Amino acid sequence: MPKPLLLGCIADDFTGATDLANNLVRAGMRVVQTIGVPNAPLSAEVDAVVVALKSRTIAPQEAVAQSLQALEWLQSQGAQQIYFKYCSTFDSTAQGNIGPVSEALMQALETDFTIATPAFPDNGRTVFKGYLFVGDVLLNESGMQHHPLTPMTDANLVRVMQAQCKSKVGLLGHKTIAQGALAIQQEITNLKQQGVRIAVVDAVSNDDLMRLGPALKGMPLVTAGSGVAIGLPQNFGLLPTPQASVLPTASGLQAIISGSCSQATNRQVAQFKDSGRPAFLINPLQLKGSWQDLVQDALAWAQGHLASGPVLVYSTATPESVHAVQSQLGVEAAGHQVEQALAAIAAGLVQLGVAQLVVAGGETSGACVQALGVDQLQIGPQIDPGVPWCHAHTPSGGLHITLKSGNFGTDDFFTKAFTTLSQQP
Ligand code: ADP
């Protein structure tokens, strides 16, 4: 029987879950990320689990229901503290879902106080006097005011959160944070006496987050972006150690699947091809009708190259080319067909003996993970900020996999990834 979990996390989207898991590993915790709420107990002994939901923009009552289901499972695994993770730009609509989910978790945990802060100074997200900055500008001047699903037009998080909550929302200001854990705990007592149930917390540096961490010891629920995670493992007596990120030794053939069309991925594909490594282009216009043929062609091609090193199968294209495809196939149909084809190729490559797989693209990752039958990922060493190697058990055996969201990673990411994995202790 594995030891009870220290930290149980609920993330409102998939790549956000990986981001949090990565921060926890770097702070010394052994972490598994699950895709959705598992229907079985944990198989490995870890310190934290991050349950990845897709609840950011669904209806609030559905987001609440899924989050409560995740909570129930985490509690059944003995989780000592719960962490609700949302985006570092506080992505939410006027209805939620950050507020409603936070309040529902508080009620289920029978707790009358929690914090809320998306601060993640390493990524330029800072909160001061309750206002969220993205780099040097306020949230509502950062481009996020134009987001298609969650336009953020107010940078004052106390106001934003209050509009989503029935409970009273207050501010735990920087003056207090700068004084350390004792002062923070005192201020929490004061805020509670004033009837505040959720306090937005200022933090402008990692030092602030490290001062906040000890004050959160024993708090049943923490709600935050991934930044706050760096200060929590110390509360459980854990310190940063490379041991937390050790995965089983990698073996098997190497491949890259790329369905991301973001600028960074375009550069990564170009650099991989320039280095002389083999690459196979999936042209979405050829996918109409019998896309299975193209999948078979790609796999037959890969079979001829895999023995001599990593191969790349990609649909990555420039914005103009994507636009041309979308105007012929339709935006959704193009995306879906490419995802299905790349996911089938990923599954076929694993059948051919690929056991080290890089996947580029958030949606592409979702489709590949599903096709591979992966539902739990053990988080390993970081390749680039926000992108760790992971290890999964698939019906075909052990698999090392990394899921890179669009704009992450340096230009040499595709080759660097395999070097990072081979160098782990
Ligand atoms: P990112 O993380 O960069 O946003 P995603 O995988 O989330 O990458 O999204 C890329 C989307 O574009 C996917 O739906 C994918 O299927 C689609 N796509 C990939 N290549 C092409 C292409 N050449 N033309 C049109 N759509 C494409």
Short mmCIF file of C-alpha atoms and ligand atoms in Angstrom, two decimals:
data_model
loop_
_atom_site.label_atom_id
_atom_site.label_comp_id
_atom_site.label_asym_id
_atom_site.label_seq_id
_atom_site.Cartn_x
_atom_site.Cartn_y
_atom_site.Cartn_z
CA MET A 1 0.00 0.00 0.00
CA PRO A 2 1.68 3.28 -1.11
CA LYS A 3 2.09 6.11 1.41
CA PRO A 4 -0.73 8.74 1.41
CA LEU A 5 -0.36 11.67 -0.93
CA LEU A 6 1.04 14.93 0.41
CA LEU A 7 -0.41 17.26 -2.19
CA GLY A 8 -3.45 16.64 -4.39
CA CYS A 9 -3.79 19.06 -7.31
CA ILE A 10 -6.66 19.81 -9.66
CA ALA A 11 -5.66 21.68 -12.84
CA ASP A 12 -8.18 23.28 -15.18
CA ASP A 13 -6.29 22.36 -18.34
CA PHE A 14 -3.77 19.88 -19.66
CA THR A 15 -0.60 21.87 -20.34
CA GLY A 16 -1.26 23.93 -17.20
CA ALA A 17 -1.21 20.67 -15.27
CA THR A 18 2.21 19.81 -16.70
CA ASP A 19 3.48 23.28 -15.85
CA LEU A 20 2.44 22.79 -12.19
CA ALA A 21 3.81 19.24 -12.06
CA ASN A 22 7.11 20.50 -13.44
CA ASN A 23 7.37 23.18 -10.72
CA LEU A 24 6.60 20.67 -7.98
CA VAL A 25 9.24 18.25 -9.26
CA ARG A 26 11.83 21.01 -9.36
CA ALA A 27 10.96 21.87 -5.76
CA GLY A 28 11.59 18.27 -4.68
CA MET A 29 8.34 16.34 -5.06
CA ARG A 30 7.84 13.12 -7.03
CA VAL A 31 4.79 13.80 -9.17
CA VAL A 32 2.31 11.94 -11.37
CA GLN A 33 -0.03 13.78 -13.71
CA THR A 34 -3.27 12.02 -14.59
CA ILE A 35 -5.36 12.67 -17.66
CA GLY A 36 -8.79 13.24 -16.16
CA VAL A 37 -9.92 11.65 -12.90
CA PRO A 38 -8.44 8.15 -12.63
CA ASN A 39 -10.78 5.25 -12.05
CA ALA A 40 -8.21 3.25 -10.10
CA PRO A 41 -5.87 3.93 -7.17
CA LEU A 42 -2.36 5.24 -7.79
CA SER A 43 0.08 2.64 -9.03
CA ALA A 44 3.31 4.44 -8.06
CA GLU A 45 4.40 5.97 -4.75
CA VAL A 46 4.60 9.75 -5.27
CA ASP A 47 4.36 12.93 -3.19
CA ALA A 48 1.87 14.78 -5.39
CA VAL A 49 -0.68 14.06 -8.09
CA VAL A 50 -1.93 16.61 -10.59
CA VAL A 51 -5.32 15.68 -12.05
CA ALA A 52 -5.58 17.39 -15.43
CA LEU A 53 -9.12 18.46 -16.30
CA LYS A 54 -10.34 20.46 -19.29
CA SER A 55 -12.61 22.67 -17.22
CA ARG A 56 -11.40 26.19 -17.91
CA THR A 57 -14.13 27.29 -20.29
CA ILE A 58 -16.90 24.73 -19.79
CA ALA A 59 -20.14 25.65 -17.97
CA PRO A 60 -19.47 26.50 -14.29
CA GLN A 61 -21.70 23.75 -12.88
CA GLU A 62 -19.91 21.17 -15.05
CA ALA A 63 -16.48 22.51 -13.97
CA VAL A 64 -17.61 22.29 -10.34
CA ALA A 65 -18.86 18.71 -10.80
CA GLN A 66 -15.60 17.56 -12.43
CA SER A 67 -13.47 19.33 -9.82
CA LEU A 68 -15.42 17.75 -6.96
CA GLN A 69 -14.98 14.35 -8.57
CA ALA A 70 -11.22 14.98 -8.75
CA LEU A 71 -11.24 16.09 -5.10
CA GLU A 72 -13.02 12.92 -4.04
CA TRP A 73 -10.43 10.76 -5.80
CA LEU A 74 -7.51 12.76 -4.35
CA GLN A 75 -9.00 12.43 -0.87
CA SER A 76 -9.38 8.69 -1.38
CA GLN A 77 -5.60 8.64 -1.98
CA GLY A 78 -5.05 10.43 1.33
CA ALA A 79 -4.11 13.88 -0.03
CA GLN A 80 -3.16 16.12 2.90
CA GLN A 81 -3.57 19.43 1.06
CA ILE A 82 -5.51 20.37 -2.08
CA TYR A 83 -4.19 22.77 -4.76
CA PHE A 84 -6.57 24.16 -7.39
CA LYS A 85 -4.41 25.30 -10.32
CA TYR A 86 -5.53 27.84 -12.93
CA CYS A 87 -3.80 29.90 -15.59
CA SER A 88 -1.22 32.52 -14.67
CA THR A 89 -3.29 35.07 -16.62
CA PHE A 90 -6.33 34.15 -14.47
CA ASP A 91 -8.21 32.99 -17.59
CA SER A 92 -11.89 32.96 -16.73
CA THR A 93 -15.22 34.34 -17.86
CA ALA A 94 -17.55 36.61 -15.91
CA GLN A 95 -19.21 33.46 -14.51
CA GLY A 96 -16.05 31.61 -13.64
CA ASN A 97 -14.78 29.08 -13.42
CA ILE A 98 -12.11 30.07 -10.90
CA GLY A 99 -14.58 31.49 -8.36
CA PRO A 100 -17.27 28.80 -8.45
CA VAL A 101 -14.75 25.94 -8.38
CA SER A 102 -12.81 27.55 -5.49
CA GLU A 103 -15.99 28.00 -3.46
CA ALA A 104 -17.23 24.47 -4.17
CA LEU A 105 -13.88 22.99 -3.10
CA MET A 106 -13.91 25.14 0.07
CA GLN A 107 -17.37 23.88 0.91
CA ALA A 108 -16.47 20.24 0.27
CA LEU A 109 -13.33 20.62 2.38
CA GLU A 110 -15.30 22.45 5.07
CA THR A 111 -12.79 25.28 5.16
CA ASP A 112 -13.59 28.98 5.56
CA PHE A 113 -10.45 30.49 4.07
CA THR A 114 -8.21 30.16 1.03
CA ILE A 115 -5.90 32.26 -1.08
CA ALA A 116 -5.96 33.10 -4.79
CA THR A 117 -2.94 34.22 -6.78
CA PRO A 118 -1.74 33.53 -10.31
CA ALA A 119 1.69 35.07 -9.54
CA PHE A 120 4.51 33.31 -11.43
CA PRO A 121 7.45 35.74 -11.46
CA ASP A 122 9.67 33.36 -13.49
CA ASN A 123 7.18 33.78 -16.33
CA GLY A 124 6.64 37.51 -15.78
CA ARG A 125 3.31 37.19 -13.95
CA THR A 126 3.35 39.39 -10.86
CA VAL A 127 0.57 40.64 -8.58
CA PHE A 128 0.85 43.98 -6.78
CA LYS A 129 -1.96 45.65 -4.80
CA GLY A 130 -4.19 43.01 -6.30
CA TYR A 131 -3.37 44.00 -9.90
CA LEU A 132 -1.98 41.33 -12.22
CA PHE A 133 0.90 42.31 -14.47
CA VAL A 134 1.99 40.31 -17.51
CA GLY A 135 5.59 41.35 -18.08
CA ASP A 136 5.59 45.14 -17.79
CA VAL A 137 1.92 45.76 -18.52
CA LEU A 138 -1.39 45.22 -16.78
CA LEU A 139 -3.33 42.08 -17.66
CA ASN A 140 -5.94 44.07 -19.59
CA GLU A 141 -3.23 45.65 -21.79
CA SER A 142 -1.33 42.41 -22.41
CA GLY A 143 -3.37 41.10 -25.33
CA MET A 144 -5.45 38.98 -22.98
CA GLN A 145 -8.25 41.55 -23.33
CA HIS A 146 -8.74 40.10 -26.85
CA HIS A 147 -8.69 36.41 -25.92
CA PRO A 148 -11.41 34.62 -27.92
CA LEU A 149 -12.76 32.57 -24.98
CA THR A 150 -11.67 34.33 -21.81
CA PRO A 151 -11.11 38.04 -22.52
CA MET A 152 -9.55 39.62 -19.41
CA THR A 153 -10.56 43.29 -19.36
CA ASP A 154 -9.85 44.05 -15.68
CA ALA A 155 -6.45 43.56 -14.06
CA ASN A 156 -7.81 44.00 -10.52
CA LEU A 157 -8.09 40.42 -9.33
CA VAL A 158 -10.03 41.28 -6.17
CA ARG A 159 -12.76 42.72 -8.40
CA VAL A 160 -12.54 39.89 -10.92
CA MET A 161 -12.71 37.21 -8.23
CA GLN A 162 -15.45 38.99 -6.27
CA ALA A 163 -17.62 39.07 -9.41
CA GLN A 164 -17.35 35.26 -9.60
CA CYS A 165 -17.85 34.53 -5.86
CA LYS A 166 -20.57 34.67 -3.24
CA SER A 167 -17.96 34.82 -0.43
CA LYS A 168 -16.15 38.02 0.49
CA VAL A 169 -12.85 38.49 -1.41
CA GLY A 170 -10.01 40.55 0.10
CA LEU A 171 -6.35 41.37 -0.45
CA LEU A 172 -3.23 40.07 1.26
CA GLY A 173 -0.94 42.88 0.25
CA HIS A 174 2.75 42.99 -0.53
CA LYS A 175 3.62 44.93 2.63
CA THR A 176 2.59 41.87 4.65
CA ILE A 177 4.10 39.32 2.26
CA ALA A 178 7.47 41.08 2.52
CA GLN A 179 7.48 40.52 6.30
CA GLY A 180 7.32 36.73 6.09
CA ALA A 181 5.21 33.83 7.27
CA LEU A 182 4.33 35.03 10.79
CA ALA A 183 3.05 38.37 9.56
CA ILE A 184 1.16 36.64 6.78
CA GLN A 185 -0.54 34.29 9.22
CA GLN A 186 -1.46 37.21 11.46
CA GLU A 187 -2.96 39.07 8.51
CA ILE A 188 -4.94 35.95 7.53
CA THR A 189 -6.45 35.97 11.03
CA ASN A 190 -7.30 39.68 10.63
CA LEU A 191 -8.85 39.12 7.20
CA LYS A 192 -10.95 36.24 8.50
CA GLN A 193 -12.23 38.46 11.31
CA GLN A 194 -13.31 40.96 8.65
CA GLY A 195 -15.30 38.19 6.98
CA VAL A 196 -12.88 37.66 4.08
CA ARG A 197 -13.02 34.06 2.79
CA ILE A 198 -10.72 34.33 -0.23
CA ALA A 199 -7.65 36.58 -0.25
CA VAL A 200 -5.90 37.59 -3.44
CA VAL A 201 -2.18 37.52 -2.63
CA ASP A 202 0.46 39.93 -3.91
CA ALA A 203 3.77 38.42 -5.04
CA VAL A 204 6.37 40.02 -7.30
CA SER A 205 9.32 37.67 -6.86
CA ASN A 206 10.21 34.08 -6.08
CA ASP A 207 11.31 35.33 -2.65
CA ASP A 208 7.73 36.45 -2.03
CA LEU A 209 6.47 32.98 -2.99
CA MET A 210 9.04 31.34 -0.71
CA ARG A 211 7.88 33.60 2.17
CA LEU A 212 4.26 32.76 1.42
CA GLY A 213 4.88 28.98 1.32
CA PRO A 214 5.32 28.36 5.08
CA ALA A 215 2.22 30.44 5.85
CA LEU A 216 0.16 28.00 3.76
CA LYS A 217 1.21 25.00 5.82
CA GLY A 218 -1.90 23.07 6.83
CA MET A 219 -4.29 25.25 4.79
CA PRO A 220 -6.74 22.66 3.43
CA LEU A 221 -7.09 24.40 0.04
CA VAL A 222 -4.69 26.58 -1.93
CA THR A 223 -5.83 28.12 -5.22
CA ALA A 224 -3.15 29.56 -7.50
CA GLY A 225 -1.27 29.47 -10.78
CA SER A 226 1.75 27.20 -10.83
CA GLY A 227 4.08 29.72 -9.12
CA VAL A 228 2.95 29.15 -5.51
CA ALA A 229 3.99 25.49 -5.90
CA ILE A 230 7.67 26.38 -5.49
CA GLY A 231 7.11 27.23 -1.81
CA LEU A 232 5.01 24.24 -0.74
CA PRO A 233 7.24 21.12 -0.75
CA GLN A 234 9.34 22.61 2.11
CA ASN A 235 6.24 22.38 4.34
CA PHE A 236 6.41 18.61 3.98
CA GLY A 237 10.14 18.50 4.72
CA LEU A 238 11.09 18.16 1.04
CA LEU A 239 13.92 20.09 -0.58
CA PRO A 240 14.89 20.35 -4.26
CA THR A 241 16.69 17.19 -5.36
CA PRO A 242 17.46 15.66 -8.74
CA GLN A 243 16.08 12.39 -7.30
CA ALA A 244 12.53 13.76 -7.60
CA SER A 245 12.77 13.79 -11.39
CA VAL A 246 14.44 10.45 -12.01
CA LEU A 247 12.54 8.33 -14.52
CA PRO A 248 13.22 4.73 -15.54
CA THR A 249 16.21 4.44 -17.90
CA ALA A 250 15.22 5.28 -21.45
CA SER A 251 15.60 2.79 -24.26
CA GLY A 252 13.97 2.10 -27.60
CA LEU A 253 13.68 4.09 -30.81
CA GLN A 254 13.20 7.87 -30.96
CA ALA A 255 10.61 9.95 -32.83
CA ILE A 256 8.99 13.38 -32.93
CA ILE A 257 5.39 14.15 -33.87
CA SER A 258 4.69 17.80 -34.53
CA GLY A 259 1.22 19.25 -35.15
CA SER A 260 1.92 22.65 -33.66
CA CYS A 261 2.07 25.53 -36.12
CA SER A 262 3.31 28.12 -33.64
CA GLN A 263 6.37 30.21 -34.39
CA ALA A 264 8.66 28.36 -31.99
CA THR A 265 7.67 24.97 -33.41
CA ASN A 266 8.21 26.17 -36.98
CA ARG A 267 11.76 27.11 -35.98
CA GLN A 268 12.29 23.77 -34.21
CA VAL A 269 11.13 21.80 -37.27
CA ALA A 270 13.38 23.89 -39.53
CA GLN A 271 16.39 23.35 -37.31
CA PHE A 272 15.83 19.60 -37.08
CA LYS A 273 15.57 19.33 -40.89
CA ASP A 274 18.63 21.57 -41.36
CA SER A 275 20.63 19.22 -39.14
CA GLY A 276 20.09 16.53 -41.80
CA ARG A 277 17.75 14.34 -39.78
CA PRO A 278 14.89 12.60 -41.66
CA ALA A 279 11.50 14.32 -41.72
CA PHE A 280 8.12 13.37 -43.22
CA LEU A 281 5.58 16.07 -44.04
CA ILE A 282 1.87 15.42 -43.56
CA ASN A 283 -0.05 17.56 -46.01
CA PRO A 284 -3.56 18.07 -44.58
CA LEU A 285 -5.03 18.36 -48.09
CA GLN A 286 -4.06 14.73 -48.70
CA LEU A 287 -5.97 13.63 -45.61
CA LYS A 288 -9.41 14.08 -47.13
CA GLY A 289 -11.10 10.72 -47.47
CA SER A 290 -8.65 7.91 -46.83
CA TRP A 291 -6.22 9.39 -44.32
CA GLN A 292 -5.30 5.86 -43.25
CA ASP A 293 -3.23 5.53 -46.46
CA LEU A 294 -1.12 8.52 -45.51
CA VAL A 295 -0.66 7.09 -42.02
CA GLN A 296 0.59 3.83 -43.54
CA ASP A 297 2.95 5.75 -45.88
CA ALA A 298 4.38 7.69 -42.95
CA LEU A 299 4.92 4.53 -40.92
CA ALA A 300 6.54 2.67 -43.83
CA TRP A 301 8.86 5.66 -44.35
CA ALA A 302 9.69 5.78 -40.63
CA GLN A 303 10.51 2.09 -40.53
CA GLY A 304 13.33 2.71 -42.98
CA HIS A 305 14.92 5.46 -40.86
CA LEU A 306 14.24 4.72 -37.19
CA ALA A 307 17.25 2.51 -36.63
CA SER A 308 19.66 5.37 -37.32
CA GLY A 309 18.22 7.96 -34.88
CA PRO A 310 15.22 10.20 -34.29
CA VAL A 311 12.72 10.80 -37.10
CA LEU A 312 10.22 13.65 -37.40
CA VAL A 313 6.66 13.41 -38.72
CA TYR A 314 5.13 16.86 -38.95
CA SER A 315 2.24 18.91 -40.25
CA THR A 316 3.77 22.10 -38.87
CA ALA A 317 3.30 24.89 -41.39
CA THR A 318 3.44 28.68 -41.74
CA PRO A 319 0.36 30.79 -40.91
CA GLU A 320 -0.29 31.39 -44.63
CA SER A 321 -0.25 27.70 -45.41
CA VAL A 322 -2.46 26.88 -42.41
CA HIS A 323 -4.89 29.55 -43.54
CA ALA A 324 -5.01 28.08 -47.05
CA VAL A 325 -5.73 24.62 -45.65
CA GLN A 326 -8.39 25.95 -43.29
CA SER A 327 -10.18 27.81 -46.05
CA GLN A 328 -10.41 24.55 -48.05
CA LEU A 329 -11.23 22.12 -45.23
CA GLY A 330 -12.73 24.39 -42.56
CA VAL A 331 -10.90 25.33 -39.37
CA GLU A 332 -12.30 22.58 -37.15
CA ALA A 333 -12.22 19.82 -39.74
CA ALA A 334 -8.60 20.61 -40.66
CA GLY A 335 -7.53 20.57 -37.02
CA HIS A 336 -9.40 17.38 -36.25
CA GLN A 337 -8.16 15.46 -39.30
CA VAL A 338 -4.54 16.39 -38.72
CA GLU A 339 -4.80 15.50 -35.01
CA GLN A 340 -6.36 12.11 -35.83
CA ALA A 341 -3.71 11.30 -38.43
CA LEU A 342 -0.80 12.35 -36.21
CA ALA A 343 -2.25 10.43 -33.25
CA ALA A 344 -2.58 7.28 -35.39
CA ILE A 345 1.03 7.73 -36.53
CA ALA A 346 2.17 8.14 -32.91
CA ALA A 347 0.43 4.88 -32.00
CA GLY A 348 1.94 3.16 -35.06
CA LEU A 349 5.44 4.40 -34.21
CA VAL A 350 5.15 2.96 -30.71
CA GLN A 351 4.13 -0.36 -32.29
CA LEU A 352 7.33 -0.14 -34.36
CA GLY A 353 9.42 0.14 -31.20
CA VAL A 354 9.52 3.86 -30.54
CA ALA A 355 9.83 4.30 -26.77
CA GLN A 356 11.08 7.91 -26.66
CA LEU A 357 8.51 10.26 -28.16
CA VAL A 358 8.40 14.05 -28.44
CA VAL A 359 4.99 15.56 -29.25
CA ALA A 360 4.68 19.23 -30.20
CA GLY A 361 1.33 21.01 -29.85
CA GLY A 362 -1.22 21.19 -27.04
CA GLU A 363 -4.19 19.77 -28.94
CA THR A 364 -1.91 17.39 -30.80
CA SER A 365 -0.62 16.11 -27.44
CA GLY A 366 -4.16 15.51 -26.23
CA ALA A 367 -4.97 13.44 -29.31
CA CYS A 368 -1.70 11.45 -29.13
CA VAL A 369 -2.00 10.68 -25.43
CA GLN A 370 -5.53 9.41 -26.02
CA ALA A 371 -4.50 7.23 -28.98
CA LEU A 372 -1.61 5.80 -26.97
CA GLY A 373 -3.91 4.83 -24.09
CA VAL A 374 -1.89 6.94 -21.64
CA ASP A 375 -3.76 8.02 -18.51
CA GLN A 376 -0.93 8.67 -16.04
CA LEU A 377 2.39 10.42 -16.58
CA GLN A 378 5.26 10.38 -14.12
CA ILE A 379 7.04 13.75 -14.37
CA GLY A 380 10.78 13.73 -14.98
CA PRO A 381 13.60 16.14 -15.82
CA GLN A 382 12.90 19.49 -17.42
CA ILE A 383 14.06 19.97 -21.02
CA ASP A 384 13.11 23.65 -21.22
CA PRO A 385 10.99 25.79 -18.85
CA GLY A 386 7.54 24.22 -18.58
CA VAL A 387 8.41 21.10 -20.60
CA PRO A 388 9.52 17.99 -18.72
CA TRP A 389 10.11 14.43 -19.91
CA CYS A 390 7.48 12.05 -18.60
CA HIS A 391 7.17 8.29 -18.30
CA ALA A 392 3.96 6.41 -18.99
CA HIS A 393 2.75 2.85 -19.06
CA THR A 394 0.95 2.08 -22.31
CA PRO A 395 -0.71 -1.15 -23.40
CA SER A 396 2.50 -1.76 -25.46
CA GLY A 397 4.89 -1.15 -22.53
CA GLY A 398 6.87 1.72 -20.97
CA LEU A 399 7.10 4.97 -22.92
CA HIS A 400 9.11 8.15 -22.38
CA ILE A 401 7.10 11.05 -23.73
CA THR A 402 7.31 14.82 -23.65
CA LEU A 403 4.38 17.07 -24.52
CA LYS A 404 5.49 20.49 -25.70
CA SER A 405 2.90 23.22 -25.98
CA GLY A 406 3.24 25.49 -28.98
CA ASN A 407 5.53 28.35 -28.12
CA PHE A 408 7.72 26.56 -25.58
CA GLY A 409 11.26 25.39 -26.14
CA THR A 410 14.44 26.63 -27.79
CA ASP A 411 15.07 26.16 -31.52
CA ASP A 412 17.12 22.98 -30.93
CA PHE A 413 14.40 21.46 -28.72
CA PHE A 414 13.90 18.31 -30.82
CA THR A 415 17.52 17.19 -30.53
CA LYS A 416 18.09 18.62 -27.05
CA ALA A 417 15.15 16.61 -25.70
CA PHE A 418 16.83 13.26 -26.44
CA THR A 419 20.16 14.45 -25.04
CA THR A 420 18.45 15.53 -21.78
CA LEU A 421 16.85 12.11 -21.44
CA SER A 422 20.05 10.21 -22.11
CA GLN A 423 21.88 12.29 -19.49
CA GLN A 424 19.53 11.65 -16.58
CA PRO A 425 21.27 9.79 -13.75
P1 ADP B 1 -0.14 24.68 -30.36
O1 ADP B 1 0.25 24.15 -29.02
O2 ADP B 1 1.00 25.27 -31.13
O3 ADP B 1 -1.35 25.58 -30.29
P2 ADP B 1 -1.91 22.57 -31.16
O4 ADP B 1 -1.58 21.13 -31.43
O5 ADP B 1 -2.63 22.86 -29.88
O6 ADP B 1 -0.55 23.40 -31.24
O7 ADP B 1 -2.80 23.17 -32.30
C1 ADP B 1 -2.44 23.11 -33.64
C2 ADP B 1 -3.72 22.79 -34.43
O8 ADP B 1 -3.44 23.01 -35.81
C3 ADP B 1 -4.13 21.34 -34.27
O9 ADP B 1 -5.54 21.25 -34.25
C4 ADP B 1 -3.57 20.72 -35.55
O10 ADP B 1 -4.26 19.56 -35.94
C5 ADP B 1 -3.78 21.83 -36.55
N1 ADP B 1 -2.83 21.75 -37.68
C6 ADP B 1 -1.60 21.20 -37.65
N2 ADP B 1 -0.99 21.33 -38.84
C7 ADP B 1 -1.86 21.98 -39.65
C8 ADP B 1 -1.80 22.42 -40.99
N3 ADP B 1 -0.72 22.20 -41.75
N4 ADP B 1 -2.88 23.05 -41.48
C9 ADP B 1 -3.96 23.28 -40.73
N5 ADP B 1 -4.08 22.90 -39.46
C10 ADP B 1 -3.04 22.25 -38.91
#
